[in-house]
Amino acid sequence: MDFSQAEINDLKKVAPDLKTVQEGGYTYFYIEKLQLPEGCSPVVVEALLCPTAHSGYPCRLFFSSKISGCPQRNWNGKLRAIGKNWFAISWKTKADLSLIEMLSIHLKALQ
Amino acid sequence: MKDVKFKITKSLKNKIKRDLERTHEHAFERVGFLLTRLYEGNDQKIILAYDYRPVLDEDYIEDRSVGARINSDAIRAIMQISLSENCGLFHVHLHEHSGKPSESLSDEEGIHPLMTSISRLNSKEDFGYLILSDDSAICRIYDEEQGFFEADIYAEIGYPMNIVLADNIFVKPNERQKRQTFLGENSVNVFQQINIGIIGYGGGGSHIGQQLSHIGFKNIFVFDDDSFEESNINRLVGAKYSDVKNETKKTEIAERHIKSVLPTANVIKVPKRWQEEPETLHKCDIVIGCVDSFIEREQLEAEARRYLIPLIDIGMDIYKTKNSYSISGQLILSLPSAFCMKCCGFITETKLATEAKKYGDVGGNPQVVWSNGVLASNAVGIMVDLLLGWSALKDRRVYMSYDGTRGLLKEHTRLLATPDECSHYLLKEIGPVRFDNL
């Protein structure tokens, strides 16, 4: 899926080290050091944003570890993508969001 | 010393052969370079070939004393590719005969110093050379201490696979092998040295383990995080009633049963999800997936493709119809670079979404031993043909649908609309993950 440079630039404001990687027909955005909302532990994690439908969700944000210090969410820790294990919450979003909106909505779920 | 495997898809190897078979204006033979990625585990190395660059026509030097001599432009160009792609390089050329090739004196004099010098480009990748013949190959890797040494296993991934073992000792078929000599004289070596993975040791996986041991496969990797329960006894072959009381791990049952048939077997037990010990999965040369969900299938296929591991998936379900029940299932061969389970429409976002809605409520699906057995037996048959090519079927595509109600296993109609090549898992994505900067 193609995203405009403007959308990517918006996401890079939050994640300057933004990278992409493909696997199985998905394009992922990889954020090596994603700052989580206040109170979350750990404070910084690796994250993987899949902006297209993935495993039953319109888009998905994967974290390198389970996050504590946030509201109780339905966590799934049995996810593997790009050769790594990930955690994700069951969090539905609307379709047709911009990249930064996708990231923000997932992070708000941790506040 | 780590085990070293060199893997290449047959489609890439065929592309190389077509290029190398072209005549040149003055060179007697052509050469090219394979681009590779190295995966290094604790006790193994896997070199994965993902692309090929031929030497340009104008970069051959006229020299009647050797098959081909290339100029410094060709060497500079390929070194630049290695630097920019951060990849390993393997010099490749062709000896047009059948059987395992060996280096000529001029090969040694020309290729050894060239690849030794190029290997200094990148200490994190491997460098070497590959000589192809009509039906075999030899792959040598450069090591600072050892010089050039042969890969323990060279594997072409296609149907059938072409496996060349460094340690290819002729083993006289024993009594166990006497009724299966049609599998070829190399079969005993393959059974000794190839690693087969079974993911999920339930109704399907237990039949697979049992049959592999009867055939004589020595190295069987069993992944299952479950312990045995009474509800499993209707289908898990090799289980005993005492396993219910003892809550025996399914991997323990696997080892006990396999070794009862083949006492010399190495059963590598992983009583966890494979995702918790992926480096053990990477050791497998073929994996048979007997998992329950689409998400598990998707994850297993992605990992298998990344390391060029052929995956055979089996599964079955029992549905309630209006007045009765119906049994159906599938058997799919997911061969790297050929169609995947998404290409053939078996895994779709709709199915993944439906499954996600039922998350936490997926246990207890009906399963029966006879259907598990049919699918497992056919999976083993396809796996043995894939490895040894005894049927002489070439470039076979396998997506079978199982009608367990009528006892029929036939080619799935979806196969007609399935492309030959996969558009989801690309060769450039293989090996340890690499990111593109934005």
XYZ file of C-alpha atoms in Angstrom:
549
model
C 0.000 0.000 0.000
C 1.300 3.453 -0.871
C 1.256 6.330 1.572
C 1.968 9.931 0.693
C 5.265 11.453 1.693
C 3.308 14.002 3.767
C 1.736 11.187 5.798
C 5.104 9.519 6.281
C 6.652 12.856 7.308
C 3.921 13.305 9.918
C 4.719 9.888 11.358
C 8.438 10.676 11.312
C 7.796 13.633 13.626
C 6.882 11.094 16.303
C 9.285 8.402 15.096
C 12.311 9.974 13.416
C 13.987 6.575 12.995
C 11.076 5.226 10.933
C 11.826 2.240 8.718
C 9.746 -0.097 6.574
C 9.830 -3.810 6.044
C 7.707 -6.212 3.997
C 6.547 -9.706 4.771
C 3.748 -11.870 3.497
C 2.167 -9.079 1.482
C 2.111 -6.660 4.430
C 4.110 -3.456 4.573
C 5.070 -2.637 8.140
C 6.442 0.575 9.624
C 9.094 -0.227 12.182
C 9.778 2.177 15.041
C 12.852 1.205 16.991
C 12.181 3.497 19.946
C 8.560 4.387 20.437
C 7.857 6.630 23.411
C 4.782 5.378 25.278
C 2.271 7.499 27.222
C 3.121 8.560 30.761
C 2.762 5.804 33.326
C 3.474 2.992 30.899
C 6.226 0.540 31.597
C 8.479 0.185 29.775
C 8.618 3.794 28.679
C 10.171 3.049 25.307
C 9.544 -0.039 23.150
C 10.142 -1.334 19.666
C 6.919 -1.122 17.692
C 5.605 -2.307 14.379
C 2.690 -0.581 12.726
C 0.741 -2.529 10.142
C -1.440 0.083 8.435
C -3.554 -2.435 6.540
C -5.901 -5.193 7.666
C -3.976 -7.741 9.714
C -5.123 -10.720 11.781
C -8.701 -9.510 11.835
C -8.083 -5.827 12.582
C -8.215 -2.857 10.163
C -4.712 -1.903 11.301
C -2.473 -3.092 14.091
C 0.282 -1.838 16.370
C 2.649 -4.479 17.710
C 4.858 -3.918 20.748
C 8.072 -5.737 21.624
C 6.805 -6.359 25.168
C 3.593 -6.317 27.125
C 2.929 -2.896 28.586
C 1.970 -2.375 32.204
C 0.869 0.796 34.000
C -1.922 1.371 31.496
C -5.622 0.512 31.610
C -6.279 -3.218 31.496
C -6.510 -4.349 27.888
C -6.988 -7.624 26.088
C -3.375 -8.507 25.233
C -2.295 -11.127 22.759
C 1.305 -12.179 23.234
C 1.333 -14.913 20.629
C 2.058 -12.892 17.559
C 5.012 -13.279 15.286
C 5.937 -11.070 12.360
C 9.164 -10.236 10.524
C 10.954 -12.981 12.456
C 10.194 -11.542 15.924
C 7.637 -12.135 18.660
C 5.244 -9.293 19.429
C 2.448 -8.272 21.759
C -0.666 -6.423 20.666
C -3.934 -5.319 22.196
C -7.295 -6.138 20.746
C -8.117 -2.626 19.528
C -10.340 -1.896 16.582
C -9.920 1.331 14.664
C -11.858 2.900 11.852
C -10.654 2.342 8.328
C -9.097 5.125 6.219
C -7.019 6.709 8.949
C -3.727 8.434 8.286
C -0.586 6.771 9.614
C -0.215 9.210 12.496
C -3.897 8.751 13.403
C -3.431 4.983 13.517
C -0.471 5.337 15.848
C -2.195 7.928 18.047
C -5.360 5.866 18.468
C -3.372 2.828 19.549
C -1.299 4.880 21.981
C -4.422 6.487 23.445
C -5.599 2.999 24.340
C -2.627 2.833 26.712
C -3.466 6.089 28.483
C 32.263 -26.271 13.946
C 28.807 -25.141 12.910
C 26.722 -27.043 10.382
C 26.531 -25.050 7.178
C 23.661 -25.197 4.715
C 23.421 -23.405 1.416
C 19.888 -22.923 0.080
C 18.669 -21.660 -3.260
C 15.265 -21.877 -4.896
C 15.063 -23.946 -8.042
C 13.551 -21.008 -9.903
C 16.626 -18.883 -9.131
C 18.963 -21.769 -9.940
C 17.205 -22.329 -13.285
C 17.514 -18.619 -14.085
C 21.250 -18.854 -13.415
C 21.615 -21.969 -15.549
C 19.839 -20.328 -18.456
C 22.201 -17.390 -18.208
C 25.342 -19.497 -17.899
C 24.375 -21.717 -20.832
C 24.414 -18.769 -23.248
C 27.411 -18.748 -25.551
C 29.844 -15.852 -25.508
C 31.719 -14.314 -28.398
C 35.105 -15.439 -27.126
C 34.810 -16.852 -23.596
C 34.355 -20.630 -23.383
C 32.026 -20.343 -20.417
C 30.139 -17.711 -18.467
C 30.273 -16.767 -14.829
C 28.066 -14.770 -12.496
C 27.585 -13.973 -8.835
C 24.923 -15.050 -6.394
C 23.799 -12.555 -3.771
C 23.322 -14.220 -0.391
C 22.254 -13.557 3.177
C 23.683 -15.334 6.170
C 21.677 -16.580 9.123
C 23.891 -17.650 11.980
C 22.442 -19.608 14.901
C 24.231 -21.105 17.895
C 25.312 -24.243 16.072
C 24.392 -23.672 12.454
C 24.818 -21.328 9.543
C 22.360 -21.018 6.696
C 23.396 -19.195 3.545
C 20.338 -18.101 1.585
C 20.658 -17.112 -2.063
C 18.238 -14.375 -3.121
C 19.451 -12.858 -6.394
C 21.891 -13.305 -9.251
C 24.049 -10.926 -11.255
C 25.601 -12.124 -14.498
C 28.927 -10.767 -15.680
C 28.366 -8.417 -18.623
C 29.463 -9.584 -22.080
C 32.055 -6.797 -22.382
C 33.654 -7.706 -19.062
C 35.142 -10.994 -20.287
C 38.857 -10.848 -21.191
C 39.946 -12.878 -24.198
C 42.144 -15.634 -22.809
C 42.284 -19.029 -24.522
C 44.019 -20.648 -21.530
C 40.949 -20.605 -19.244
C 37.174 -21.056 -19.581
C 36.451 -17.471 -18.597
C 38.453 -14.551 -17.309
C 36.686 -11.420 -16.123
C 38.045 -7.892 -15.891
C 38.349 -5.508 -12.966
C 35.156 -3.643 -13.957
C 33.137 -6.808 -13.319
C 34.842 -7.328 -9.967
C 34.391 -3.704 -8.942
C 30.713 -3.797 -9.936
C 29.946 -6.910 -7.904
C 31.899 -5.608 -4.908
C 29.827 -2.428 -5.039
C 26.625 -4.508 -5.024
C 27.848 -6.427 -1.989
C 28.561 -3.180 -0.170
C 25.303 -1.457 -1.076
C 23.108 -4.519 -0.436
C 25.150 -5.680 2.548
C 25.135 -9.204 1.176
C 27.454 -12.142 0.683
C 28.649 -13.192 -2.764
C 29.150 -16.566 -4.386
C 30.962 -16.884 -7.697
C 28.973 -19.307 -9.856
C 29.736 -21.170 -13.051
C 28.645 -24.326 -14.800
C 30.263 -27.661 -15.590
C 28.104 -29.245 -18.246
C 27.965 -32.860 -17.160
C 25.874 -34.887 -14.740
C 26.965 -35.820 -11.233
C 28.674 -33.819 -8.547
C 31.174 -31.398 -10.081
C 34.670 -30.791 -8.779
C 36.992 -27.835 -9.228
C 39.511 -27.852 -12.034
C 42.993 -26.534 -11.372
C 42.151 -23.314 -13.195
C 38.990 -22.940 -11.076
C 41.128 -23.127 -7.967
C 43.757 -20.762 -9.322
C 41.210 -18.216 -10.482
C 38.304 -18.382 -8.060
C 40.090 -18.982 -4.738
C 42.167 -15.773 -4.726
C 39.272 -13.734 -6.151
C 36.751 -14.823 -3.526
C 39.304 -14.691 -0.711
C 39.930 -11.084 -1.597
C 36.213 -10.223 -1.991
C 35.410 -11.894 1.350
C 37.220 -9.046 3.138
C 34.355 -6.748 2.178
C 32.058 -7.882 4.960
C 32.889 -10.065 7.956
C 29.203 -10.598 8.770
C 28.374 -12.394 5.514
C 29.810 -15.500 3.888
C 31.587 -15.659 0.549
C 32.553 -18.541 -1.667
C 31.704 -20.213 -4.906
C 29.234 -22.583 -6.452
C 29.796 -24.920 -9.373
C 26.626 -26.224 -10.951
C 26.361 -29.333 -13.080
C 23.378 -30.653 -14.998
C 21.912 -32.285 -11.895
C 24.146 -31.492 -8.947
C 26.374 -28.832 -7.452
C 29.263 -28.177 -5.138
C 29.310 -25.188 -2.844
C 32.448 -24.061 -1.030
C 32.575 -21.335 1.569
C 35.625 -19.319 2.507
C 36.810 -19.303 6.085
C 39.919 -17.447 7.228
C 41.172 -20.402 9.249
C 40.077 -23.335 7.106
C 40.265 -21.858 3.644
C 37.490 -23.133 1.350
C 35.293 -25.883 2.765
C 32.205 -27.618 1.419
C 28.725 -26.803 2.751
C 27.347 -29.764 4.704
C 24.110 -29.539 2.744
C 23.421 -27.803 -0.556
C 19.662 -27.662 -1.139
C 17.701 -26.528 -4.160
C 14.172 -25.759 -3.070
C 11.642 -26.877 -5.652
C 9.626 -29.957 -6.564
C 11.505 -32.162 -6.212
C 14.246 -30.696 -4.060
C 17.826 -31.372 -5.054
C 19.902 -32.154 -2.001
C 23.642 -32.576 -2.223
C 25.310 -33.826 0.926
C 28.984 -33.204 1.627
C 29.185 -36.400 3.597
C 27.683 -38.664 0.990
C 28.764 -42.100 2.084
C 27.198 -45.023 0.284
C 25.162 -46.870 2.858
C 24.041 -50.344 1.941
C 20.288 -50.518 2.449
C 19.526 -52.411 5.627
C 16.575 -54.691 6.241
C 14.403 -51.648 7.070
C 15.122 -50.150 3.640
C 14.783 -53.303 1.542
C 11.145 -52.710 0.635
C 11.717 -49.051 -0.214
C 14.839 -49.183 -2.384
C 12.842 -47.525 -5.187
C 13.353 -44.288 -3.235
C 16.919 -44.234 -4.573
C 20.376 -45.106 -3.304
C 20.776 -41.612 -1.855
C 17.669 -42.021 0.267
C 19.418 -43.614 3.256
C 21.866 -40.709 3.422
C 19.022 -38.213 3.195
C 17.106 -39.989 5.964
C 20.222 -39.765 8.154
C 21.044 -36.120 7.572
C 17.860 -34.204 6.880
C 15.890 -32.572 9.701
C 12.108 -32.858 9.617
C 9.957 -30.627 11.816
C 6.495 -31.503 13.073
C 4.563 -28.522 14.399
C 1.741 -29.728 16.611
C 1.794 -33.314 17.862
C -1.897 -34.086 17.951
C -4.080 -36.146 15.665
C -2.141 -35.235 12.514
C 1.346 -34.773 13.938
C 1.391 -38.100 15.772
C 0.654 -40.005 12.549
C 3.472 -38.061 10.880
C 5.955 -38.909 13.656
C 5.006 -42.563 13.523
C 5.448 -42.777 9.751
C 8.741 -40.869 9.707
C 10.154 -43.371 12.169
C 8.970 -46.324 10.084
C 10.544 -44.838 6.956
C 13.796 -44.284 8.823
C 14.103 -40.498 9.216
C 16.674 -40.035 11.934
C 16.294 -36.369 12.930
C 12.760 -35.488 13.932
C 11.993 -32.142 15.583
C 8.711 -32.108 17.497
C 7.154 -28.814 18.622
C 4.140 -28.869 20.940
C 3.537 -27.027 24.205
C 0.632 -29.217 25.340
C 0.344 -32.069 27.780
C -1.795 -35.080 27.037
C -5.465 -35.005 28.096
C -8.180 -37.618 27.944
C -9.880 -35.762 25.087
C -6.766 -36.430 22.952
C -6.916 -40.213 23.188
C -9.388 -40.546 20.323
C -6.693 -39.585 17.802
C -3.136 -39.229 19.110
C -1.388 -42.397 17.959
C 1.244 -43.730 20.330
C -0.490 -42.378 23.418
C -1.296 -44.648 26.339
C -4.163 -44.319 28.761
C -1.622 -43.756 31.551
C -0.566 -40.544 29.772
C -3.855 -39.012 30.892
C -3.064 -39.559 34.551
C 0.582 -38.621 34.093
C -0.263 -35.526 32.046
C 2.584 -36.548 29.757
C 3.942 -33.858 27.489
C 3.024 -34.605 23.875
C 6.681 -34.226 22.913
C 7.499 -37.034 25.389
C 4.894 -39.247 23.767
C 6.450 -38.422 20.411
C 9.923 -39.437 21.533
C 8.705 -42.629 23.184
C 6.713 -43.724 20.158
C 9.261 -42.758 17.499
C 12.112 -44.440 19.382
C 10.055 -47.582 19.860
C 10.137 -47.952 16.074
C 13.542 -46.384 15.380
C 15.729 -46.562 18.502
C 18.537 -44.585 16.837
C 16.289 -41.613 16.079
C 17.237 -38.180 17.390
C 13.965 -36.751 18.594
C 14.462 -33.092 19.335
C 11.654 -32.157 21.701
C 10.471 -28.576 21.931
C 7.693 -28.572 24.545
C 6.877 -24.966 23.725
C 5.309 -23.021 20.914
C 7.843 -22.895 18.073
C 7.784 -19.115 18.338
C 9.498 -19.420 21.733
C 12.387 -21.316 20.182
C 12.473 -20.255 16.531
C 16.181 -21.070 16.101
C 15.281 -24.759 16.465
C 12.674 -24.426 13.729
C 15.308 -22.871 11.455
C 17.294 -26.134 11.631
C 14.489 -28.016 9.910
C 14.845 -28.753 6.210
C 11.129 -29.467 5.803
C 8.323 -28.673 8.199
C 4.928 -30.319 8.442
C 2.400 -27.986 10.015
C -0.424 -29.576 11.966
C -1.750 -26.421 13.587
C -5.302 -25.437 14.396
C -5.725 -21.841 13.303
C -5.215 -19.567 10.329
C -3.112 -17.123 12.348
C -0.774 -19.954 13.385
C -0.546 -21.081 9.773
C 0.220 -17.565 8.610
C 2.992 -17.152 11.186
C 4.517 -20.551 10.439
C 4.465 -19.962 6.692
C 6.119 -16.546 7.091
C 8.934 -18.019 9.175
C 9.387 -21.001 6.855
C 9.564 -18.753 3.795
C 12.131 -16.526 5.491
C 14.514 -19.503 5.812
C 13.547 -21.269 2.562
C 11.948 -24.178 4.394
C 9.242 -26.080 2.486
C 6.085 -26.317 4.577
C 3.390 -28.948 4.228
C 0.172 -27.891 5.923
C -2.575 -30.305 6.857
C -5.821 -29.677 8.654
C -9.383 -30.851 8.942
C -12.699 -29.720 10.347
C -16.035 -31.316 11.051
C -19.084 -29.199 10.286
C -22.677 -29.610 11.293
C -24.873 -29.636 8.246
C -28.672 -29.503 8.220
C -29.229 -33.154 9.023
C -25.811 -34.578 9.717
C -22.087 -33.833 9.760
C -19.462 -33.276 7.123
C -15.682 -33.733 7.275
C -13.395 -31.634 5.136
C -9.742 -30.749 5.116
C -6.743 -29.665 3.113
C -3.175 -30.543 2.303
C -1.050 -27.716 0.937
C 2.592 -27.640 -0.046
C 3.962 -24.155 0.524
C 7.208 -24.119 -1.392
C 9.343 -20.964 -1.135
C 9.000 -18.810 -4.279
C 5.993 -20.879 -5.452
C 2.423 -20.032 -4.427
C 1.680 -19.539 -0.734
C -1.447 -20.192 1.329
C -2.588 -16.632 0.584
C -1.980 -16.954 -3.166
C -4.263 -20.000 -3.315
C -6.967 -18.344 -1.220
C -6.669 -20.663 1.754
C -5.622 -17.864 4.118
C -7.606 -14.666 3.662
C -8.109 -11.540 5.750
C -11.790 -12.493 6.062
C -10.907 -15.867 7.591
C -8.368 -14.221 9.911
C -10.974 -11.657 10.974
C -13.611 -14.333 11.632
C -11.093 -16.287 13.667
C -10.035 -13.178 15.626
C -13.664 -12.602 16.621
C -13.714 -16.091 18.136
C -10.384 -15.535 19.946
C -10.437 -17.393 23.258
C -13.283 -19.564 22.118
C -11.577 -21.901 19.688
C -10.970 -25.028 21.742
C -12.705 -28.347 21.406
C -13.192 -28.579 17.648
C -14.197 -32.111 16.651
C -11.344 -34.243 15.276
C -11.150 -37.908 14.323
C -8.268 -40.310 13.964
C -9.168 -41.673 10.523
C -9.253 -38.289 8.790
C -6.098 -37.164 10.576
C -4.468 -40.354 9.357
C -5.468 -39.875 5.706
C -4.124 -36.331 5.591
C -0.945 -37.192 7.518
C -0.195 -40.224 5.320
C -0.536 -38.169 2.171
C 1.589 -35.382 3.634
C 4.368 -37.897 4.363
C 4.068 -39.305 0.819
C 4.420 -35.853 -0.694
C 7.300 -34.998 1.632
C 9.255 -38.127 0.639
C 8.678 -37.395 -3.064
C 9.649 -33.762 -2.536
C 12.917 -34.857 -0.934
C 13.819 -37.759 -3.202
C 11.850 -37.236 -6.411
C 11.062 -40.940 -6.732
C 7.890 -40.276 -8.776
C 9.776 -38.154 -11.367
C 6.958 -35.602 -11.156
C 8.406 -32.147 -11.751
C 7.297 -28.710 -10.585
C 4.298 -30.267 -8.895
C 1.859 -27.890 -7.206
C 0.028 -29.375 -4.263
C -3.254 -28.074 -2.900
C -5.499 -31.009 -2.139
C -9.001 -30.818 -0.756
C -10.172 -33.611 1.453
C -13.756 -34.731 1.515
C -13.683 -36.878 4.615
C -17.349 -37.667 4.373
C -16.819 -39.555 1.121
C -13.169 -40.402 1.691
C -11.886 -38.418 -1.296
C -8.667 -36.490 -1.625
C -8.351 -34.526 -4.848
C -6.693 -31.475 -6.329
C -8.452 -28.356 -5.081
C -10.324 -26.424 -7.764
C -8.746 -23.203 -6.467
C -5.425 -24.452 -7.796
C -6.618 -23.633 -11.326
C -6.705 -19.946 -10.449
C -3.554 -19.966 -8.332
C -0.464 -18.281 -9.776
C 2.787 -20.258 -10.041
C 4.858 -17.610 -8.298
C 4.153 -16.043 -4.954
C 3.439 -12.333 -4.752
C 3.360 -12.217 -0.942
C 6.718 -13.631 0.123
C 9.489 -12.270 -2.047
C 12.988 -13.704 -2.305
C 14.502 -10.313 -1.495
C 12.863 -10.550 1.970
C 14.491 -13.818 3.043
C 16.868 -14.276 5.937
C 17.170 -12.210 9.090
C 14.962 -9.138 8.812
C 16.314 -6.043 7.071
C 14.690 -2.657 7.215
C 14.512 0.059 4.607
C 15.174 3.544 5.905
C 12.602 6.191 5.116
